[in-house]
Amino acid sequence: MMVVMMIIIDGLGVVVLIIDSFCHHRRSEIRLLPGGCRTLAVGEGDFAFSEGLSASRSCTGSAPELVVTCLEPEEDIRSQYADADQRLARLRGDGAKVICGVDATELLKGPLVDEEPFERIVFNFPLLPTKVHKPRASSADVQIANRAMLVEFLRGAATFLRKDGLLLIANKDCYPYSWWRLESLPEWAGGQLAFMGAVPWQYTEYPSLYGGPCNVNRDASVKPTDATIFLYAHRDSENFRLALEAASSWRYCCDPGQSKQGPFSFRCDMCHVSTRTAGDLHAHEAGKIHKKRAHLERLWQ
Ligand SMILES: C[S@@+](CC[C@H](N)C(=O)[O-])C[C@H]1O[C@@H](n2cnc3c(N)ncnc32)[C@H](O)[C@@H]1O
């Protein structure tokens, strides 16, 4: 459980709320991907999300509103996922542009180079397939490789994101995915984009679009446990200025209990842990998890 920043985007602008995810009151859905927004999806795998998004919109106009892509060649997707044939046909029939063989780390060199900028760019549950890692890769190696992939994605995506656009990464906010530190990606990706906040999956329209990610290695679905949508915008975006200002002074916190007990003057930014005393911070730093994370960060440097 964690405290999250919830950003509500509506016709009136942007309202930023800090909410405590212990609250289980029913909230109205936050629409991150409204119809009419020119949207790019990368790393689509079985294209279930693309299909859900396309069905939620009615395509009008001549330019494709949806450009949906995957890393693999089209024949691999068709042979790996049983529903892919029908899905790709439906998407194309509905006016979406489907492009296979798009590497999210090489957007500037790939088949998207001539595309007009997008209002939304989405990468849901990014994950490198097992086969790209060395046979005896450690969990730290795997985490570093996934983080590096996302850093390169953000670096290239900045060019394709409109100034008033929003970039979304859906990710599981639990170990090992949380150790990729999605909130820090923009710092490593050249700084054109900035982290704006994170919204739990269930408060957005995502559950109505699809059931969760496909398995990266085979035709199977995965539960969207602890799924969270991480949001990024251009650092100088006027559209999201308020949210960006709030995000820059916001400290990502894993334990909402802490925020209620404050003041907590000592902080481990890597683990998102705050303590009341220097002694407590030292005790945290002497712990197994902190040391494991510190090892990962040393490898990353
Ligand atoms: C867990 S699957 C999720 C697929 C899909 N986005 C979903 O939500 O169902 C992870 C996806 O990340 C994709 N991926 C990994 N590295 C990538 C890269 N460099 N460029 C594009 N996609 C990539 C994989 O091909 C795979 O489809």
Tab-separated table of C-alpha atoms and ligand atoms in Angstrom:
chain	number	residue	atom	x	y	z
A	1	MET	CA	0.000	0.000	0.000
A	2	MET	CA	1.218	3.468	-0.697
A	3	VAL	CA	0.252	7.068	-0.898
A	4	VAL	CA	-0.232	8.046	-4.492
A	5	MET	CA	-0.586	11.260	-6.322
A	6	MET	CA	-3.748	11.184	-8.337
A	7	ILE	CA	-3.999	13.483	-11.274
A	8	ILE	CA	-7.406	14.152	-12.694
A	9	ILE	CA	-7.388	15.409	-16.216
A	10	ASP	CA	-10.582	16.904	-17.469
A	11	GLY	CA	-11.822	19.587	-19.786
A	12	LEU	CA	-11.176	22.222	-17.137
A	13	GLY	CA	-7.513	21.482	-16.663
A	14	VAL	CA	-5.579	19.471	-14.160
A	15	VAL	CA	-6.375	18.916	-10.532
A	16	VAL	CA	-3.810	17.226	-8.370
A	17	LEU	CA	-4.859	15.330	-5.307
A	18	ILE	CA	-2.802	13.373	-2.892
A	19	ILE	CA	-4.792	10.329	-1.933
A	20	ASP	CA	-4.233	7.491	0.404
A	21	SER	CA	-4.858	4.171	-1.263
A	22	PHE	CA	-6.108	2.730	2.044
A	23	CYS	CA	-9.314	4.616	1.299
A	24	HIS	CA	-11.646	2.271	-0.478
A	25	HIS	CA	-14.383	4.757	-1.346
A	26	ARG	CA	-15.672	4.335	-4.861
A	27	ARG	CA	-14.146	7.043	-7.017
A	28	SER	CA	-15.191	8.126	-10.431
A	29	GLU	CA	-13.002	6.801	-13.212
A	30	ILE	CA	-10.064	8.890	-14.386
A	31	ARG	CA	-9.925	8.941	-18.169
A	32	LEU	CA	-6.324	8.972	-19.218
A	33	LEU	CA	-6.993	8.026	-22.832
A	34	PRO	CA	-10.027	10.005	-23.980
A	35	GLY	CA	-11.419	9.542	-27.473
A	36	GLY	CA	-10.060	11.970	-30.037
A	37	CYS	CA	-6.526	11.800	-28.588
A	38	ARG	CA	-4.038	10.651	-31.182
A	39	THR	CA	-2.432	7.712	-29.403
A	40	LEU	CA	0.640	5.549	-29.922
A	41	ALA	CA	0.891	2.196	-28.141
A	42	VAL	CA	4.237	0.391	-28.105
A	43	GLY	CA	5.153	-3.113	-26.937
A	44	GLU	CA	1.620	-4.353	-27.464
A	45	GLY	CA	2.293	-8.105	-27.436
A	46	ASP	CA	-1.094	-9.750	-28.091
A	47	PHE	CA	-2.812	-6.404	-28.955
A	48	ALA	CA	-5.618	-6.997	-26.423
A	49	PHE	CA	-5.200	-3.484	-25.005
A	50	SER	CA	-5.184	-1.959	-28.503
A	51	GLU	CA	-8.384	-3.788	-29.343
A	52	GLY	CA	-10.075	-2.612	-26.134
A	53	LEU	CA	-8.963	0.967	-26.687
A	54	SER	CA	-10.081	0.940	-30.311
A	55	ALA	CA	-13.485	-0.481	-29.338
A	56	SER	CA	-13.885	2.282	-26.744
A	57	ARG	CA	-13.524	4.912	-29.434
A	58	SER	CA	-15.201	5.486	-32.740
A	59	CYS	CA	-12.604	6.403	-35.318
A	60	THR	CA	-13.457	9.405	-37.459
A	61	GLY	CA	-11.329	11.618	-39.674
A	62	SER	CA	-8.629	10.661	-42.125
A	63	ALA	CA	-5.466	10.466	-39.980
A	64	PRO	CA	-5.335	7.311	-37.876
A	65	GLU	CA	-6.083	8.175	-34.282
A	66	LEU	CA	-4.515	4.952	-33.065
A	67	VAL	CA	-1.066	3.717	-34.028
A	68	VAL	CA	-0.438	0.415	-32.285
A	69	THR	CA	2.860	-1.418	-32.421
A	70	CYS	CA	4.757	-4.396	-31.121
A	71	LEU	CA	8.398	-5.384	-31.025
A	72	GLU	CA	8.068	-8.721	-32.753
A	73	PRO	CA	7.500	-9.384	-36.469
A	74	GLU	CA	3.819	-9.859	-37.337
A	75	GLU	CA	4.206	-13.580	-38.101
A	76	ASP	CA	5.633	-14.173	-34.602
A	77	ILE	CA	2.664	-12.429	-32.986
A	78	ARG	CA	0.232	-14.436	-35.118
A	79	SER	CA	1.887	-17.715	-34.181
A	80	GLN	CA	2.379	-16.868	-30.477
A	81	TYR	CA	-1.097	-15.515	-29.656
A	82	ALA	CA	-4.165	-17.510	-30.749
A	83	ASP	CA	-6.434	-14.438	-30.993
A	84	ALA	CA	-3.936	-12.274	-32.855
A	85	ASP	CA	-5.244	-12.950	-36.401
A	86	GLN	CA	-8.742	-11.757	-35.587
A	87	ARG	CA	-7.550	-8.931	-33.409
A	88	LEU	CA	-5.221	-7.465	-36.011
A	89	ALA	CA	-7.951	-7.727	-38.660
A	90	ARG	CA	-10.470	-5.966	-36.400
A	91	LEU	CA	-8.008	-3.226	-35.497
A	92	ARG	CA	-7.160	-2.545	-39.125
A	93	GLY	CA	-10.848	-2.690	-40.063
A	94	ASP	CA	-11.559	-0.047	-37.411
A	95	GLY	CA	-8.955	2.285	-38.923
A	96	ALA	CA	-6.045	1.721	-36.530
A	97	LYS	CA	-2.553	1.626	-37.988
A	98	VAL	CA	-0.811	-1.578	-36.880
A	99	ILE	CA	2.977	-1.691	-37.185
A	100	CYS	CA	5.016	-4.689	-36.080
A	101	GLY	CA	8.773	-4.710	-35.494
A	102	VAL	CA	8.894	-1.414	-33.566
A	103	ASP	CA	11.642	-1.371	-30.958
A	104	ALA	CA	10.666	1.053	-28.191
A	105	THR	CA	14.344	1.779	-27.545
A	106	GLU	CA	14.908	2.884	-31.139
A	107	LEU	CA	11.864	4.995	-31.908
A	108	LEU	CA	13.915	7.649	-33.687
A	109	LYS	CA	15.344	5.144	-36.163
A	110	GLY	CA	12.349	2.891	-36.683
A	111	PRO	CA	9.225	2.913	-38.871
A	112	LEU	CA	7.581	5.720	-36.858
A	113	VAL	CA	10.000	8.440	-37.984
A	114	ASP	CA	7.473	10.120	-40.268
A	115	GLU	CA	4.588	10.020	-37.799
A	116	GLU	CA	3.091	13.270	-36.521
A	117	PRO	CA	3.458	13.742	-32.731
A	118	PHE	CA	1.007	11.999	-30.424
A	119	GLU	CA	-1.175	13.288	-27.591
A	120	ARG	CA	-0.772	10.006	-25.749
A	121	ILE	CA	2.046	7.455	-25.813
A	122	VAL	CA	1.448	4.213	-23.938
A	123	PHE	CA	3.686	1.309	-22.964
A	124	ASN	CA	1.778	-1.206	-20.847
A	125	PHE	CA	3.638	-3.642	-18.618
A	126	PRO	CA	6.974	-3.413	-20.413
A	127	LEU	CA	9.102	-6.483	-19.878
A	128	LEU	CA	12.033	-7.941	-21.751
A	129	PRO	CA	11.493	-11.554	-22.780
A	130	THR	CA	13.566	-14.144	-20.901
A	131	LYS	CA	15.476	-15.074	-24.047
A	132	VAL	CA	17.288	-11.715	-24.219
A	133	HIS	CA	19.048	-12.284	-20.887
A	134	LYS	CA	22.203	-14.343	-20.463
A	135	PRO	CA	21.441	-17.874	-19.161
A	136	ARG	CA	22.705	-17.139	-15.666
A	137	ALA	CA	21.721	-13.467	-15.441
A	138	SER	CA	21.164	-12.328	-11.842
A	139	SER	CA	17.932	-10.619	-10.802
A	140	ALA	CA	19.927	-7.364	-10.616
A	141	ASP	CA	21.072	-7.853	-14.238
A	142	VAL	CA	17.456	-8.390	-15.322
A	143	GLN	CA	16.285	-5.296	-13.449
A	144	ILE	CA	19.066	-3.178	-14.920
A	145	ALA	CA	18.270	-4.415	-18.438
A	146	ASN	CA	14.576	-3.575	-18.065
A	147	ARG	CA	15.330	-0.173	-16.578
A	148	ALA	CA	17.790	0.597	-19.387
A	149	MET	CA	15.172	-0.394	-21.963
A	150	LEU	CA	12.676	2.040	-20.425
A	151	VAL	CA	15.217	4.856	-20.208
A	152	GLU	CA	15.889	4.532	-23.940
A	153	PHE	CA	12.151	4.380	-24.603
A	154	LEU	CA	11.581	7.652	-22.725
A	155	ARG	CA	14.521	9.310	-24.454
A	156	GLY	CA	13.100	8.602	-27.915
A	157	ALA	CA	9.443	9.020	-27.000
A	158	ALA	CA	9.984	12.660	-25.976
A	159	THR	CA	10.344	13.534	-29.684
A	160	PHE	CA	7.027	11.879	-30.554
A	161	LEU	CA	5.032	13.319	-27.647
A	162	ARG	CA	3.171	16.557	-28.280
A	163	LYS	CA	3.997	19.434	-25.933
A	164	ASP	CA	0.579	19.034	-24.321
A	165	GLY	CA	0.772	15.233	-24.409
A	166	LEU	CA	0.925	12.569	-21.751
A	167	LEU	CA	3.073	9.445	-21.691
A	168	LEU	CA	1.787	6.454	-19.732
A	169	ILE	CA	3.625	3.383	-18.496
A	170	ALA	CA	1.541	0.714	-16.773
A	171	ASN	CA	3.650	-1.285	-14.351
A	172	LYS	CA	3.213	-3.515	-11.343
A	173	ASP	CA	4.119	-1.445	-8.304
A	174	CYS	CA	5.703	-4.326	-6.415
A	175	TYR	CA	9.032	-6.168	-6.348
A	176	PRO	CA	10.887	-6.618	-8.691
A	177	TYR	CA	9.212	-4.056	-10.983
A	178	SER	CA	9.265	-1.252	-8.408
A	179	TRP	CA	13.050	-1.567	-8.265
A	180	TRP	CA	13.200	-0.266	-11.836
A	181	ARG	CA	12.314	3.103	-10.220
A	182	LEU	CA	9.923	4.350	-12.864
A	183	GLU	CA	9.567	7.670	-11.035
A	184	SER	CA	13.256	8.386	-11.738
A	185	LEU	CA	13.386	7.355	-15.402
A	186	PRO	CA	13.229	10.928	-16.812
A	187	GLU	CA	16.395	11.923	-14.904
A	188	TRP	CA	18.308	9.199	-16.728
A	189	ALA	CA	16.618	9.805	-20.073
A	190	GLY	CA	17.911	13.279	-20.824
A	191	GLY	CA	15.422	15.286	-18.787
A	192	GLN	CA	13.040	16.346	-21.577
A	193	LEU	CA	10.192	14.597	-19.802
A	194	ALA	CA	9.270	14.742	-16.122
A	195	PHE	CA	7.477	12.304	-13.837
A	196	MET	CA	4.031	13.615	-13.004
A	197	GLY	CA	2.492	11.042	-10.707
A	198	ALA	CA	0.995	7.584	-10.579
A	199	VAL	CA	-2.585	6.371	-10.553
A	200	PRO	CA	-3.737	2.922	-9.412
A	201	TRP	CA	-5.062	0.883	-12.343
A	202	GLN	CA	-8.519	0.463	-10.794
A	203	TYR	CA	-9.184	4.217	-10.689
A	204	THR	CA	-8.671	4.584	-14.431
A	205	GLU	CA	-10.532	3.285	-17.476
A	206	TYR	CA	-7.942	0.486	-17.869
A	207	PRO	CA	-10.058	-2.300	-16.285
A	208	SER	CA	-12.772	-1.591	-18.858
A	209	LEU	CA	-10.272	-1.818	-21.736
A	210	TYR	CA	-8.611	-5.170	-21.041
A	211	GLY	CA	-7.980	-7.671	-18.283
A	212	GLY	CA	-4.252	-7.127	-17.867
A	213	PRO	CA	-0.984	-7.890	-19.590
A	214	CYS	CA	-0.257	-10.886	-21.746
A	215	ASN	CA	2.675	-13.080	-20.821
A	216	VAL	CA	5.823	-11.911	-22.599
A	217	ASN	CA	7.032	-15.472	-23.248
A	218	ARG	CA	3.842	-17.368	-24.170
A	219	ASP	CA	0.102	-17.081	-24.905
A	220	ALA	CA	-1.215	-16.559	-21.379
A	221	SER	CA	-2.672	-13.692	-19.418
A	222	VAL	CA	-1.230	-12.210	-16.240
A	223	LYS	CA	-3.199	-10.621	-13.403
A	224	PRO	CA	-2.659	-6.861	-13.134
A	225	THR	CA	-1.677	-7.199	-9.456
A	226	ASP	CA	-0.676	-3.843	-7.927
A	227	ALA	CA	-0.923	-2.336	-11.396
A	228	THR	CA	-0.250	1.377	-11.491
A	229	ILE	CA	-0.163	3.855	-14.336
A	230	PHE	CA	2.927	6.096	-14.213
A	231	LEU	CA	2.471	9.444	-15.952
A	232	TYR	CA	5.031	11.666	-17.648
A	233	ALA	CA	4.799	14.953	-19.541
A	234	HIS	CA	7.195	17.411	-21.126
A	235	ARG	CA	9.073	19.163	-18.332
A	236	ASP	CA	7.944	22.538	-19.735
A	237	SER	CA	4.375	21.466	-20.512
A	238	GLU	CA	2.014	24.363	-19.875
A	239	ASN	CA	-0.930	21.972	-19.923
A	240	PHE	CA	0.337	19.997	-16.948
A	241	ARG	CA	2.263	22.773	-15.170
A	242	LEU	CA	0.335	22.466	-11.890
A	243	ALA	CA	0.704	18.709	-11.753
A	244	LEU	CA	4.409	18.891	-12.582
A	245	GLU	CA	5.011	21.481	-9.865
A	246	ALA	CA	3.207	19.324	-7.331
A	247	ALA	CA	5.095	16.223	-8.449
A	248	SER	CA	8.476	17.916	-8.066
A	249	SER	CA	7.841	18.571	-4.368
A	250	TRP	CA	6.200	15.220	-3.762
A	251	ARG	CA	8.032	12.389	-2.109
A	252	TYR	CA	7.047	8.952	-3.225
A	253	CYS	CA	6.130	7.069	-0.079
A	254	CYS	CA	5.524	3.345	0.337
A	255	ASP	CA	3.884	3.464	3.732
A	256	PRO	CA	0.875	5.756	4.183
A	257	GLY	CA	1.122	5.215	7.935
A	258	GLN	CA	4.316	7.233	7.856
A	259	SER	CA	2.694	10.281	6.334
A	260	LYS	CA	0.127	10.315	9.142
A	261	GLN	CA	2.699	10.100	11.918
A	262	GLY	CA	5.209	12.757	10.704
A	263	PRO	CA	7.465	14.630	11.009
A	264	PHE	CA	9.998	12.303	9.415
A	265	SER	CA	13.213	14.206	8.884
A	266	PHE	CA	15.407	11.383	7.621
A	267	ARG	CA	14.965	9.783	4.259
A	268	CYS	CA	16.218	7.007	2.015
A	269	ASP	CA	15.109	8.179	-1.430
A	270	MET	CA	16.135	4.938	-3.069
A	271	CYS	CA	13.804	2.788	-0.942
A	272	HIS	CA	11.215	5.549	-0.353
A	273	VAL	CA	11.563	5.152	3.394
A	274	SER	CA	11.392	8.056	5.861
A	275	THR	CA	12.405	7.844	9.514
A	276	ARG	CA	12.169	10.067	12.576
A	277	THR	CA	15.754	9.640	13.739
A	278	ALA	CA	19.192	9.219	12.227
A	279	GLY	CA	19.484	5.962	14.180
A	280	ASP	CA	16.384	4.551	12.498
A	281	LEU	CA	17.763	5.549	9.119
A	282	HIS	CA	21.060	3.804	9.887
A	283	ALA	CA	19.125	0.710	10.949
A	284	HIS	CA	17.257	0.804	7.638
A	285	GLU	CA	20.522	1.200	5.728
A	286	ALA	CA	21.995	-1.797	7.528
A	287	GLY	CA	19.059	-3.948	6.399
A	288	LYS	CA	19.189	-6.648	3.731
A	289	ILE	CA	16.763	-5.012	1.326
A	290	HIS	CA	18.456	-1.621	1.390
A	291	LYS	CA	21.827	-3.289	0.761
A	292	LYS	CA	20.436	-5.288	-2.144
A	293	ARG	CA	18.994	-2.144	-3.652
A	294	ALA	CA	22.243	-0.244	-3.102
A	295	HIS	CA	24.068	-3.033	-4.960
A	296	LEU	CA	21.630	-2.670	-7.861
A	297	GLU	CA	22.169	1.097	-7.963
A	298	ARG	CA	25.959	0.620	-7.991
A	299	LEU	CA	25.591	-1.676	-10.999
A	300	TRP	CA	23.385	0.921	-12.665
A	301	GLN	CA	25.951	3.743	-12.342
B	1	LIG	C1	4.294	-8.395	-20.292
B	1	LIG	S1	4.239	-8.094	-22.007
B	1	LIG	C2	2.977	-6.856	-22.082
B	1	LIG	C3	2.400	-6.742	-23.465
B	1	LIG	C4	1.289	-5.713	-23.612
B	1	LIG	N1	1.801	-4.367	-23.520
B	1	LIG	C5	0.192	-5.951	-22.610
B	1	LIG	O1	-0.033	-5.081	-21.762
B	1	LIG	O2	-0.443	-7.001	-22.680
B	1	LIG	C6	5.730	-7.152	-22.251
B	1	LIG	C7	5.889	-6.633	-23.653
B	1	LIG	O3	7.016	-5.761	-23.705
B	1	LIG	C8	7.509	-5.864	-25.020
B	1	LIG	N2	8.854	-5.312	-25.148
B	1	LIG	C9	9.976	-5.657	-24.477
B	1	LIG	N3	11.024	-4.944	-24.941
B	1	LIG	C10	10.547	-4.125	-25.912
B	1	LIG	C11	11.138	-3.169	-26.770
B	1	LIG	N4	12.444	-2.880	-26.735
B	1	LIG	N5	10.341	-2.541	-27.657
B	1	LIG	C12	9.022	-2.805	-27.722
B	1	LIG	N6	8.418	-3.709	-26.940
B	1	LIG	C13	9.170	-4.368	-26.051
B	1	LIG	C14	7.486	-7.346	-25.282
B	1	LIG	O4	7.578	-7.615	-26.653
B	1	LIG	C15	6.144	-7.734	-24.672
B	1	LIG	O5	5.128	-7.747	-25.623
